[in-house]
Coordinates of C-alpha atoms and ligand atoms in Angstrom, one line a residue:
X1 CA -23.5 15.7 11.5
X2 CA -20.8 13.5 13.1
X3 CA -21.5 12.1 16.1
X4 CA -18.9 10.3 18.1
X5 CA -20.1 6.6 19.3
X6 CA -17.8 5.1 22.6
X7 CA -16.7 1.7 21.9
X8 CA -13.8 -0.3 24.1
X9 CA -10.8 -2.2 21.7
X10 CA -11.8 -6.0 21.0
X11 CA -9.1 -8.2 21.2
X12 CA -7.2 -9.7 18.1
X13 CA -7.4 -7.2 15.6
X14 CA -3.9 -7.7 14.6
X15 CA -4.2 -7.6 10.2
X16 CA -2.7 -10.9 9.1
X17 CA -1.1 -11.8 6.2
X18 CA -3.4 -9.5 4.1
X19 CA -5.8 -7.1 6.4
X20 CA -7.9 -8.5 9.3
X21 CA -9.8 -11.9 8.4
X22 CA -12.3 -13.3 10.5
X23 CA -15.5 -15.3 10.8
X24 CA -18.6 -12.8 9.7
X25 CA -20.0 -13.7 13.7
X26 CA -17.3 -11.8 15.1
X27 CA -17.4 -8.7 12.9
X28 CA -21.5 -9.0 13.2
X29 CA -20.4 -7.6 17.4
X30 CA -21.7 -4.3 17.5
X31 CA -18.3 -1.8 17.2
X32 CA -16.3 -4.9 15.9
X33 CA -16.3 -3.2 12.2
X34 CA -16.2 0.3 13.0
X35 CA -13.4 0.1 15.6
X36 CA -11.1 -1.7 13.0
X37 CA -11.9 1.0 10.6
X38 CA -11.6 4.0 12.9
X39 CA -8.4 2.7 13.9
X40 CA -7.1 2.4 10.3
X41 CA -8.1 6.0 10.1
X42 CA -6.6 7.3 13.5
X43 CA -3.3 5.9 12.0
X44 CA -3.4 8.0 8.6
X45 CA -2.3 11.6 8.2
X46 CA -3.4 14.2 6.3
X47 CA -6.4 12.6 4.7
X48 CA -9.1 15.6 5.2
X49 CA -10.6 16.6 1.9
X50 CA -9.2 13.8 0.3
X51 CA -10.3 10.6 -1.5
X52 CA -11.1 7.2 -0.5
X53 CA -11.6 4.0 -2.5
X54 CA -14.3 1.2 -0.8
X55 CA -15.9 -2.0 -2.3
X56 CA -15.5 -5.3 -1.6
X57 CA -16.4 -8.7 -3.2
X58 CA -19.6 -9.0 -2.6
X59 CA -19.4 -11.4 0.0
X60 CA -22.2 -11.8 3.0
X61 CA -21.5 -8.6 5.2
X62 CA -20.5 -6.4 2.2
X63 CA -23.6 -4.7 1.9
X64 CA -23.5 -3.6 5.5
X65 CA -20.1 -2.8 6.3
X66 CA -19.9 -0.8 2.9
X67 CA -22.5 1.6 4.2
X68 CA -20.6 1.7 7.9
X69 CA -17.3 2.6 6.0
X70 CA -19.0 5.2 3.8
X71 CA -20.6 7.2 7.0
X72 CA -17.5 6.7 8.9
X73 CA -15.6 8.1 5.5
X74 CA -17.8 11.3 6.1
X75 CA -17.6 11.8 9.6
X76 CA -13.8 11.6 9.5
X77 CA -13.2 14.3 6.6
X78 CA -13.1 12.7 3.4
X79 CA -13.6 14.8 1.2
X80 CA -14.5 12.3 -1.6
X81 CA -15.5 8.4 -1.4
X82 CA -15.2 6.5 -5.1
X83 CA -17.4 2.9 -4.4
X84 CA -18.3 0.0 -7.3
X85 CA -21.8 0.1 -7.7
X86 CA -23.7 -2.4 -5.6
X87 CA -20.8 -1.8 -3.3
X88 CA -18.5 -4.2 -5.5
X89 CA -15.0 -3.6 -6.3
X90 CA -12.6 -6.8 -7.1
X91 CA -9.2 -5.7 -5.2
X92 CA -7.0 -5.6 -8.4
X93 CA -9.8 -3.0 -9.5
X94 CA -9.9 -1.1 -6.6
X95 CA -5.8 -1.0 -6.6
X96 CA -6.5 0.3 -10.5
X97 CA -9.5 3.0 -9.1
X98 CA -6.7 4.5 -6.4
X99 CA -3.7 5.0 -9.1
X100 CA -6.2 6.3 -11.7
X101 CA -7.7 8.9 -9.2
X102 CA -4.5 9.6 -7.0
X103 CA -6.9 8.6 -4.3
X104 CA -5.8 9.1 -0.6
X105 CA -6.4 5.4 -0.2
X106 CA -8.8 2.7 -0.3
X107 CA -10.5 0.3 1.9
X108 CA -11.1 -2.9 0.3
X109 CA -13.9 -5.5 2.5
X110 CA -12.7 -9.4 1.3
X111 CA -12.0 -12.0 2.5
X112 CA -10.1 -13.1 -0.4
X113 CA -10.2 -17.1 -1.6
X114 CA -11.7 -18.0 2.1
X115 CA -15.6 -19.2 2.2
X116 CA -18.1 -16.9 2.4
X117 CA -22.1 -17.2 3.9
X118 CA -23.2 -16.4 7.7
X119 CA -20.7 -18.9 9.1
X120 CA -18.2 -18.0 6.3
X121 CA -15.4 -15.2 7.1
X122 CA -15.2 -11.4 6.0
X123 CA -12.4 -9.1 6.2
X124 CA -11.2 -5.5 5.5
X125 CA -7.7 -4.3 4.9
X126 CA -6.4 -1.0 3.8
X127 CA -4.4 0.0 0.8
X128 CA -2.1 3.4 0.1
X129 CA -2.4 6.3 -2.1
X130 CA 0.2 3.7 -4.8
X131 CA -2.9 1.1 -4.8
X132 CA -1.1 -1.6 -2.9
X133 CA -1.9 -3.3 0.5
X134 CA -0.4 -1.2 3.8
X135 CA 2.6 -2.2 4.5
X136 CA 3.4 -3.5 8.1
X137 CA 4.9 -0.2 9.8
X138 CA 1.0 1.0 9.0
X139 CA -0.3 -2.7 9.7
X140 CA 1.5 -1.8 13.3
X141 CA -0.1 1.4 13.8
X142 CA -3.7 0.2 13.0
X143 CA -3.1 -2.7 15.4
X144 CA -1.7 -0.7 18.0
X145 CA -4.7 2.0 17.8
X146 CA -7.3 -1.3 17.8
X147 CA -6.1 -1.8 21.0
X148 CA -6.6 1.4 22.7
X149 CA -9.5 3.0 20.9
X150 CA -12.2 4.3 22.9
X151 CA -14.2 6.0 20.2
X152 CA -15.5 6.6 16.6
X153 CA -16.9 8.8 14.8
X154 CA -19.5 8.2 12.2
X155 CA -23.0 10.2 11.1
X156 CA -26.3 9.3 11.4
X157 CA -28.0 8.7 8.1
X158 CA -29.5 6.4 6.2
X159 CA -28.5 3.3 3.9
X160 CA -27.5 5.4 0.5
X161 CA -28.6 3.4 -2.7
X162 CA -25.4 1.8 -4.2
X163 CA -27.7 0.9 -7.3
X164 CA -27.0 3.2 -9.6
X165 CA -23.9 4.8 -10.7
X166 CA -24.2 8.6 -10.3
X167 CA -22.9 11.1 -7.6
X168 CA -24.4 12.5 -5.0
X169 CA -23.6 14.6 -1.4
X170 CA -23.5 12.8 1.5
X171 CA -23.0 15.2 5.0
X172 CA -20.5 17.6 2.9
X173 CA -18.6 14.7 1.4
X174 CA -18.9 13.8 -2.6
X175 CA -19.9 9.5 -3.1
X176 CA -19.4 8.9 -6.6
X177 CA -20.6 5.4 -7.5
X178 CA -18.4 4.0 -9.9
X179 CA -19.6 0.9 -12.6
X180 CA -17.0 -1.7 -11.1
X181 CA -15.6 -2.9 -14.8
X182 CA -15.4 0.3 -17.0
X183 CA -12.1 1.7 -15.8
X184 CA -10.5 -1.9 -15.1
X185 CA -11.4 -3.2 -18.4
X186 CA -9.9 -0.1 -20.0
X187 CA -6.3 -0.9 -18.6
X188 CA -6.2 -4.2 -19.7
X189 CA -7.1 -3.2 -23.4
X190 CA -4.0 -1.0 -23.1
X191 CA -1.9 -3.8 -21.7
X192 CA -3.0 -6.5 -24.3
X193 CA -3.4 -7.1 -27.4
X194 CA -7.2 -7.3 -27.8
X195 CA -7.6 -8.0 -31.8
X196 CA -4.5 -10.4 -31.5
X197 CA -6.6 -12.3 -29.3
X198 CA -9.6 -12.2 -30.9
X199 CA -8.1 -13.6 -33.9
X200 CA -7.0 -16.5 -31.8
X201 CA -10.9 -16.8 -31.0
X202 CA -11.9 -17.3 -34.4
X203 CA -9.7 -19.8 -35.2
X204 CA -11.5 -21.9 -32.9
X205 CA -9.6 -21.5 -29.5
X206 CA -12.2 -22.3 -26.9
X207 CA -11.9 -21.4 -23.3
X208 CA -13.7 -21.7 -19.9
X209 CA -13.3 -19.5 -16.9
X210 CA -14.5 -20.2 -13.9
X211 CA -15.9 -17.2 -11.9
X212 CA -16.4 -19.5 -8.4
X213 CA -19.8 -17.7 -7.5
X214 CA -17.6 -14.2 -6.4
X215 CA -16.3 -11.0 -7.9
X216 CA -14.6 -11.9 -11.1
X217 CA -17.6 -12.9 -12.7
X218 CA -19.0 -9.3 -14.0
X219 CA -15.4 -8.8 -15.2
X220 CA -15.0 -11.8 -17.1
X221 CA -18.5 -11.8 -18.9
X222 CA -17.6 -7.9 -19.9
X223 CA -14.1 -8.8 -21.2
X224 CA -13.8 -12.1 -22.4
X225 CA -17.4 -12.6 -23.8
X226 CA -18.4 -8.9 -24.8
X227 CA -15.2 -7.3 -25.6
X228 CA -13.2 -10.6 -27.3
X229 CA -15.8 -12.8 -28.6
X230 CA -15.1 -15.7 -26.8
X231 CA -18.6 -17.5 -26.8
X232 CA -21.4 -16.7 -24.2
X233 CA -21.0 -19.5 -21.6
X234 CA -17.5 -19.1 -21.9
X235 CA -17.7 -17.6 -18.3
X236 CA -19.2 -20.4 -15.7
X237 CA -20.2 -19.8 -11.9
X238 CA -20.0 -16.4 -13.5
X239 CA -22.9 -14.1 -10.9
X240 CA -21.5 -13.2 -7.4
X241 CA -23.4 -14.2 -4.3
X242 CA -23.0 -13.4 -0.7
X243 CA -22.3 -17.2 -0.4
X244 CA -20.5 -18.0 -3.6
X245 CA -23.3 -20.0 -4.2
X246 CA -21.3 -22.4 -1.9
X247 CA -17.9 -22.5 -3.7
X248 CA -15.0 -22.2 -1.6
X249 CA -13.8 -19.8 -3.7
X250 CA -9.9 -20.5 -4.2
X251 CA -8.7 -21.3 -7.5
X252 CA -7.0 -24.7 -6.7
X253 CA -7.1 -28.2 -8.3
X254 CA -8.8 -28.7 -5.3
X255 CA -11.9 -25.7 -5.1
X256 CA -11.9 -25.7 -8.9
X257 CA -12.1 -29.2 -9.3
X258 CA -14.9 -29.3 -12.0
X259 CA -13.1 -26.8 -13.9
X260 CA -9.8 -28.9 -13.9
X261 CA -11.8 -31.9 -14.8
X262 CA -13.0 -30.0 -18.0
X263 CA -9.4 -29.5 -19.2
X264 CA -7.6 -32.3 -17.5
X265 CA -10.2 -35.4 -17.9
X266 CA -12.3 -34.6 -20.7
X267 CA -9.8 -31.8 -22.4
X268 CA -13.0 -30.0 -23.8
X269 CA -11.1 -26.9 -24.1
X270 CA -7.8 -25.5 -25.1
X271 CA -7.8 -23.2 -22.2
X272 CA -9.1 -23.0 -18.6
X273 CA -8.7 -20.7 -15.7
X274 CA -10.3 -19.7 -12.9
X275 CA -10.0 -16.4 -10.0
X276 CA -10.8 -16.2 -6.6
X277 CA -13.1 -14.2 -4.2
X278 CA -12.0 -10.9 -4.8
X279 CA -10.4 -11.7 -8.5
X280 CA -6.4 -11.3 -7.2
X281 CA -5.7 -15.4 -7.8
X282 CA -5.6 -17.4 -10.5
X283 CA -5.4 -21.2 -11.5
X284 CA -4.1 -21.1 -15.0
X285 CA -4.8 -25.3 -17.0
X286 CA -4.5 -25.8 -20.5
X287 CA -5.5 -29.2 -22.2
X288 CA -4.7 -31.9 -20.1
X289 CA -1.9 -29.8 -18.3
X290 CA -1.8 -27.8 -14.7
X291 CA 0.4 -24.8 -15.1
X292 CA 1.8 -24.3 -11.2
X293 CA 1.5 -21.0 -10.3
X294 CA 5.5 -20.6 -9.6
X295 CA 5.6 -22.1 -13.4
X296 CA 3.6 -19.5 -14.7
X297 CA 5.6 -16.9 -13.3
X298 CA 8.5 -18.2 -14.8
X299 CA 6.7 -18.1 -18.3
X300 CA 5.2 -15.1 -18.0
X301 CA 8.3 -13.4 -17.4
X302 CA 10.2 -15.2 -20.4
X303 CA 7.2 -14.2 -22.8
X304 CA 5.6 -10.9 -21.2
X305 CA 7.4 -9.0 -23.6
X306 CA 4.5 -10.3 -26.6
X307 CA 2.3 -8.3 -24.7
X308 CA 1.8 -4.8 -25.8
X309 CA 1.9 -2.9 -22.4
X310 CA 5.7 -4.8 -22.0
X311 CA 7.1 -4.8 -25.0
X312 CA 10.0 -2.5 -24.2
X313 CA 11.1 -5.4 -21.4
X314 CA 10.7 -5.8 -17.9
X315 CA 13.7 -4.2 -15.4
X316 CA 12.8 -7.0 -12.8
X317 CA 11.6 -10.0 -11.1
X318 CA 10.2 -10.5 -7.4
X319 CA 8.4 -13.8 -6.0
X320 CA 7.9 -14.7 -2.5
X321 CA 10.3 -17.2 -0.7
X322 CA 8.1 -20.5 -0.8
X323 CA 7.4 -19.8 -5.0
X324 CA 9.6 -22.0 -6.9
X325 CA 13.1 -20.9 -8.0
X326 CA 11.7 -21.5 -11.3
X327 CA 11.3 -17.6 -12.1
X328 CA 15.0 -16.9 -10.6
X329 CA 16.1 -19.1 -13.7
X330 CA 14.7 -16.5 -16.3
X331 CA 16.1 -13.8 -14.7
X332 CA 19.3 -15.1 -14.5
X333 CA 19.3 -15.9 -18.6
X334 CA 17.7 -11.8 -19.1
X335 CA 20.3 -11.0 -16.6
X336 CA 18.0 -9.5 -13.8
X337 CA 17.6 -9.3 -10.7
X338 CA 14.9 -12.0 -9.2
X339 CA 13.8 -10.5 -5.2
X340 CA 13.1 -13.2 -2.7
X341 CA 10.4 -11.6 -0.4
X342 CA 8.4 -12.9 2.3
X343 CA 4.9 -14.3 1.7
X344 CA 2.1 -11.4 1.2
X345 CA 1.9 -9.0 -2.0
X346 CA 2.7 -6.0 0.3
X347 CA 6.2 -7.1 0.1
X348 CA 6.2 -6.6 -3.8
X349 CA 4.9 -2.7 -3.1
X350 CA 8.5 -0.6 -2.4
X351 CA 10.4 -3.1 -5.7
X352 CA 7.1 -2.2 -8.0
X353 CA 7.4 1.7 -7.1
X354 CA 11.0 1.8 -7.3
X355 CA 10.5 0.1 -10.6
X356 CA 13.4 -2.3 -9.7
X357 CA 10.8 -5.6 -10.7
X358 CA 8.3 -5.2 -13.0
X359 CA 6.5 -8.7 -12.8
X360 CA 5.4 -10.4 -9.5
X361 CA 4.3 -13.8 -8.5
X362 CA 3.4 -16.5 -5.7
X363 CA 3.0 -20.0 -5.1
X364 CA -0.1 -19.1 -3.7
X365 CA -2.4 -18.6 -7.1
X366 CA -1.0 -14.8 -7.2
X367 CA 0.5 -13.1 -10.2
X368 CA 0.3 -9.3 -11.5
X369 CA 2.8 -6.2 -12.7
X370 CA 3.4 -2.7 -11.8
X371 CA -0.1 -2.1 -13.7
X372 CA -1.7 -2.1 -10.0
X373 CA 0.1 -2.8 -6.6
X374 CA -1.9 -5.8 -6.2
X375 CA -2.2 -9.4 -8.0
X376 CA -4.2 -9.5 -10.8
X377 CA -6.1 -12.6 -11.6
X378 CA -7.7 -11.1 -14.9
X379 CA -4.5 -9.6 -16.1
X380 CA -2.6 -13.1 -15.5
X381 CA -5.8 -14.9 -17.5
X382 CA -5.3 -12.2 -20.3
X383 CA -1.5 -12.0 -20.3
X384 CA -1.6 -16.0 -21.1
X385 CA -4.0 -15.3 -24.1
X386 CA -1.9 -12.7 -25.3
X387 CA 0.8 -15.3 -25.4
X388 CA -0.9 -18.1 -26.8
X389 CA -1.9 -16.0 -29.0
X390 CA 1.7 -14.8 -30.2
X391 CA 3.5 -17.7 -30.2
X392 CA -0.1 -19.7 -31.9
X393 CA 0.9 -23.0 -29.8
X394 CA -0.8 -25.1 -26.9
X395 CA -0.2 -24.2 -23.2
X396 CA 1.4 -27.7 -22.7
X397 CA 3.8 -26.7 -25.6
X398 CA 4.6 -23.8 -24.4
X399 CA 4.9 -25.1 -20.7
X400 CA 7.5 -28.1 -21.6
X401 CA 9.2 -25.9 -24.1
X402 CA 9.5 -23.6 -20.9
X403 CA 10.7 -26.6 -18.9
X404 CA 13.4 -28.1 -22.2
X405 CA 14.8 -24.3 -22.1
X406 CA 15.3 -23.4 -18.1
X407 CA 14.9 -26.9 -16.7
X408 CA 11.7 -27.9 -14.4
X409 CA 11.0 -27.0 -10.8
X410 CA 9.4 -29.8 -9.4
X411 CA 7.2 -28.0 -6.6
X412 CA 4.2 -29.0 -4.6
X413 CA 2.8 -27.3 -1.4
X414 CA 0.9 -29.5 1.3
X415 CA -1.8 -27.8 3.4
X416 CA -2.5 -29.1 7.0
X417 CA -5.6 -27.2 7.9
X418 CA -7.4 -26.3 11.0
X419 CA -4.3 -28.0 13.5
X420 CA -4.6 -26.7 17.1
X421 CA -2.5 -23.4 17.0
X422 CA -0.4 -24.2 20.2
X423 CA 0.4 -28.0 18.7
X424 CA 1.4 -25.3 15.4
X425 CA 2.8 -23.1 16.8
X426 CA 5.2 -25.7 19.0
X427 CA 6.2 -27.8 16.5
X428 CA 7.2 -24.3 14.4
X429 CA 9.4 -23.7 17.9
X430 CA 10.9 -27.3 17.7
X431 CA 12.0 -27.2 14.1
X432 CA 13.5 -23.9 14.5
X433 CA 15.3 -24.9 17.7
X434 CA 16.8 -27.8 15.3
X435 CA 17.7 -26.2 13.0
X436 CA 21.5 -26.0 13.9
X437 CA 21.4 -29.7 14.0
X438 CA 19.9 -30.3 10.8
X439 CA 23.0 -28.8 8.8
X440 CA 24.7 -31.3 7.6
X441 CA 21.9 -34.1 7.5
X442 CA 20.1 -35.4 4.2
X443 CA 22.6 -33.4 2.1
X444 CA 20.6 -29.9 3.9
X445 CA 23.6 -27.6 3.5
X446 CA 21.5 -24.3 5.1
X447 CA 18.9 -24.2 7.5
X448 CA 17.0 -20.9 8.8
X449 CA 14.1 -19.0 9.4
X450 CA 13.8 -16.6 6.4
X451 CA 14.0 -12.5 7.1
X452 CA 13.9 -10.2 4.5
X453 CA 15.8 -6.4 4.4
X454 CA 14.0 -4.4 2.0
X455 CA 16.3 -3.0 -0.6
X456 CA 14.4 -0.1 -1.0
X457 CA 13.7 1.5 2.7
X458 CA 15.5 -1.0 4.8
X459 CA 12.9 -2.1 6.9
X460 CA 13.7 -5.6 8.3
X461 CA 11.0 -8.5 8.7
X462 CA 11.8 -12.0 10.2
X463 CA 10.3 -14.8 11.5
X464 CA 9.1 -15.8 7.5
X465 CA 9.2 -19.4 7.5
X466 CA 11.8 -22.2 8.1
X467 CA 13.9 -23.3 5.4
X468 CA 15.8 -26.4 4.5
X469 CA 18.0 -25.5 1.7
X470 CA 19.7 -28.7 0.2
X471 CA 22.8 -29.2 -1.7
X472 CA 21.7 -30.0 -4.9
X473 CA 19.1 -26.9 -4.5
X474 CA 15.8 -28.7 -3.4
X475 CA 14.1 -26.9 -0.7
X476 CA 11.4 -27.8 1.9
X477 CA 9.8 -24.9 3.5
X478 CA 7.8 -24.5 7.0
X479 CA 5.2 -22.0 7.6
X480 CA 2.3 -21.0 9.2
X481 CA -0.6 -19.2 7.0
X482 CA -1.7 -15.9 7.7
X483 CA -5.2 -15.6 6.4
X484 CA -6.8 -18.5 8.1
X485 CA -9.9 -17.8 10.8
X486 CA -9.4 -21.2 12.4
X487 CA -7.0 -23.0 14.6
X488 CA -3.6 -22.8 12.1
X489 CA -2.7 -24.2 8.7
X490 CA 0.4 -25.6 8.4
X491 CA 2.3 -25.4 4.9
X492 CA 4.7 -27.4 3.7
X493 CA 6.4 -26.3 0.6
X494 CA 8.4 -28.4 -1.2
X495 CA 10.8 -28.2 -4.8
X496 CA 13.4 -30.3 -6.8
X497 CA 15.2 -28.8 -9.4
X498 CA 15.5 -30.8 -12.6
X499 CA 17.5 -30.3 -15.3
X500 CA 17.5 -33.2 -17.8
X501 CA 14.3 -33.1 -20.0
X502 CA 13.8 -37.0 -20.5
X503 CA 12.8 -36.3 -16.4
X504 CA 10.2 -33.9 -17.2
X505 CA 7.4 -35.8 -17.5
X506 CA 7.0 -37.5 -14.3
X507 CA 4.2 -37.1 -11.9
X508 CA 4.7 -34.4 -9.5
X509 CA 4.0 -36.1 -6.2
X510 CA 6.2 -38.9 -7.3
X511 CA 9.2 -37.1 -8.0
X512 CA 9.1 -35.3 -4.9
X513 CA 8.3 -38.3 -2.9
X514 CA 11.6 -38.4 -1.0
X515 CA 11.1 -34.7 -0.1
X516 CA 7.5 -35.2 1.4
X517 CA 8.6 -38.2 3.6
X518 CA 11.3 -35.9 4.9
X519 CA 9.6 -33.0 5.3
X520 CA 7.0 -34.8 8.1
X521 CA 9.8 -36.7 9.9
X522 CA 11.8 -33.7 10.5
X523 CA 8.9 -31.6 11.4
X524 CA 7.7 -34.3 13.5
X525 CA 4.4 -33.6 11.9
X526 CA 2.2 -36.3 12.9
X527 CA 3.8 -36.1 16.6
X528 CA 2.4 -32.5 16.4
X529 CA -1.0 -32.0 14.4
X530 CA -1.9 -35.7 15.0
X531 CA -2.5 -35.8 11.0
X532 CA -0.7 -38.5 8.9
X533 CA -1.7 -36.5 5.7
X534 CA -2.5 -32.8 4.5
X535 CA -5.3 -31.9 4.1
X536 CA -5.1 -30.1 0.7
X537 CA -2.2 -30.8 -2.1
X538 CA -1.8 -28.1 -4.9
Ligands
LIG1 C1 -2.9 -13.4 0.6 C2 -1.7 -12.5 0.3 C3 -0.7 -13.3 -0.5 C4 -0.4 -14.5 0.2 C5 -1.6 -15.3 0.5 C6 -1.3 -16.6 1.3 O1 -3.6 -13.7 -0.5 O2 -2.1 -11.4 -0.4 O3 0.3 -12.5 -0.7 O4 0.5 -15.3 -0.6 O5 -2.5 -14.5 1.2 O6 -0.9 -16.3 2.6 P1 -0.9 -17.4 3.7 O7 0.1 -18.4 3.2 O8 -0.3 -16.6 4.9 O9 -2.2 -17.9 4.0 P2 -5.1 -13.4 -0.7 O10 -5.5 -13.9 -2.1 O11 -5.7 -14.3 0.4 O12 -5.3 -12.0 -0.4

């Protein structure tokens, strides 16, 4: 029976960049949980008999707030819940589960690439019937019911076992528990090429893939060591815990710093990669070379078309404004359309259902296609075997070839983390107050803060980062993150287009150096944050 619990709105329940992050202490406050998810539900229509999606990544709090969302599901009128056993979905998965099922929705716990553990953070956001994250008119809503909501409904029962995958009734409503892999692991063998690949195997192509203690692990053992052959051990870090067995789980040179080491120092193998938290990142390295995530884009999107599941072409491209121009240059040469959006894969959502792009991407580790409506670390880890395996060279061939064809992208982003948000957010108010003044100076020919129409239903969203746009077509970029739990993170974002291939092979850092000096004196970023140097360089 439902019973309905009184509860009075918390502050700050406002979903950030994707869903509501926060430390696991604050959703541990009674209500904190359930009135963020009764509040996503009071903003939904027509849901009653229909199906939900949950899982999460297994991190610390899963187990709990799976149950809570499952009773809640039941008390609100679902009619069916679909969950990953164990309570364990990655989010590309779960995006896959909701398209396959035309599910109502889904509600995905993660935290993403952010640490894990009792003092780590936890998060929940909610995705639409077309797989992908809410967009922000629902964002709004859920926001605006957080802070009025007096009461929610759930039903007293106990803990159901998530163990075993089977289906049973729960207070009228169907739970179905789903193995997490099967159906995922099905797509991409229709995307893919698997034999191609496992041809490459046998030739002696080694790989290791770091699984970073979280979600991807199960779904890398099951694909790249059952189904291709690629030898057991292939997959390292590869069981999730509730702590990521203390890896902070982001698929950086940074966080996956021994797996870069493999490739990079000791080039043991001829491939490397490595996902995130929930599996929607990766960190692509081949033999002593770091593929940028705004690079891979690029190459995926010249080469996509060697994978089955794209071989009749793609119609588009989309990246977010701080990626590198690097994919814009591809789409020029197929003569498509490359969409600037603003930073968060909901912005992808309305271009991948309209079908006007085909193949997304961000600076920020992220790349999938209109296979799920969310990034896909897996896919982007399989789509780069399925092209070394085509083309049968070496990622750093295939990379420079990349760079002798479209010209190189120079690109680095520097991460100042944890900076008081009001020193943040005021020296984000002093930069944009300049930014009249700046025209003109250093060769910037355009400086603004970047809004984006949707070409597909309008909507309008500004405020998405300061841009310095130079003449020769370098850019430094300004923005605050929207995933972090503490203080603010400052990115800085910076690119230098270069055409002439005897200047490809300088170090990134250096090339850009000129850039990076500018970028803290005009920010005034020491004034500000008190920091000389970032924190984290990727
Ligand atoms: C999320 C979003 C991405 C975004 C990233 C970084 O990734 O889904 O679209 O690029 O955050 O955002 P920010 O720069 O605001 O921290 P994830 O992997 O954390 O879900």
């Amino acid at each position: 029976m439902a019973e309905i619990v009184s509860t009075k709105p918390f502050d700050g329940q406002r979903p950030g960049t994707s869903g509501l992050r926060k430390k696991v202490t604050v959703f541990q406050q009674p209500h904190y949980a359930e009135n963020f998810i009764q509040s996503i539900f009071d903003s939904l229509e027509g849901f009653a008999g229909k199906t939900l999606v949950i899982g999460g990544d297994g991190r610390y709090y899963n187990r709990e707030v799976v149950q809570t969302a499952i009773r809640m599901a039941a008390a609100n009128g679902f009619g069916r819940v679909i969950v990953g056993q164990n309570g364990l979905l990655s989010t590309p998965a779960a995006s896959h589960l909701i398209r396959k099922n035309e599910a109502f929705g889904g509600i995905i716990l993660s935290a993403s690439h952010n640490p894990g553990g009792p003092d780590g953070d936890f998060g929940i956001k909610y995705n639409g019937s077309n797989g992908g994250p809410a967009p922000e008119k629902i964002t709004e809503e859920i926001f605006s019911h957080t802070k009025t909501i007096s009461a929610y409904k759930t039903i007293n029962s106990a803990d159901v076992d998530l163990n075993a995958v089977g289906t049973i009734q729960i207070a009228g409503m169907t739970l179905e528990v789903v193995d997490p892999v099967t159906d995922y692991a099905a797509l991409m063998q229709t995307l893919f090429d698997f034999n191609l690949i496992r041809a490459l195997i046998k030739s002696g192509f080694t790989m290791k893939f770091d699984g970073m203690g979280a979600i991807t692990g199960p779904y890398a053992h099951r694909i790249l060591e059952d189904m291709l052959g690629f030898a057991k051990g292939t997959v390292m870090n590869g069981v999730p815990l509730p702590d990521f067995g203390g890896h902070h789980p982001d698929p950086n040179l940074v966080h996956a710093k021994d797996l870069c080491d493999m490739l990079l120092v000791q080039k043991a193998y001829d491939f490397g990669a490595a996902s995130d938290g929930d599996g929607d990142r990766n960190l692509i390295v081949g033999k002593n070379i770091y593929v940028t995530p705004s690079d891979s884009l690029a190459i995926i999107a010249a080469n996509m078309h060697l994978a089955p599941g794209y071989k009749g072409g793609i119609t588009g491209i989309a990246r977010s404004m701080p990626t590198s121009g690097a994919a814009d240059r591809v789409a020029a040469k197929m003569g498509l359309r490359c969409y600037e959006t603003p930073t968060g894969w909901k912005f992808f959502g309305n271009l991948l259902d309209a079908n006007m792009a085909t193949v997304c991407g961000e600076e920020s580790f992220g790349t999938g296609s209109n296979h799920v409506r969310e990034k896909d670390g897996l896919w982007a880890v399989l789509m780069w075997l399925n092209i070394l395996a085509s083309r049968k060279l070496s990622v750093a061939t295939i990379v420079t070839e990349h760079w002798k064809e479209f010209g190189r992208n120079y690109y680095t982003r520097h991460d100042y983390e944890e900076v008081d948000l009001d020193s943040a957010n005021a020296l984000m108010k002093n930069l944009r107050d300049q930014l009249p003044a700046l025209v003109g100076q250093h060769g910037i020919h355009k400086a603004d803060d970047f809004a984006y129409d949707d070409p597909v239903d309008g909507s309008r969203t500004t405020g998405q980062g300061v841009r310095l746009l130079f003449e020769n077509g370098s850019r430094i970029i300004y923005r605050l993150s929207g995933t972090g739990t503490a203080g603010a993170t400052l990115r800085v974002y910076m690119e230098k287009y270069e055409a002439n291939p005897q200047r490809h092979e300088m170090e990134t850092q250096h090339a850009l150096f000129d850039l990076i000096l500018m970028s803290r004196d005009c920010a005034k970023i020491e004034k500000y944050t008190g920091r000389k140097a970032p924190t984290v360089i990727t």
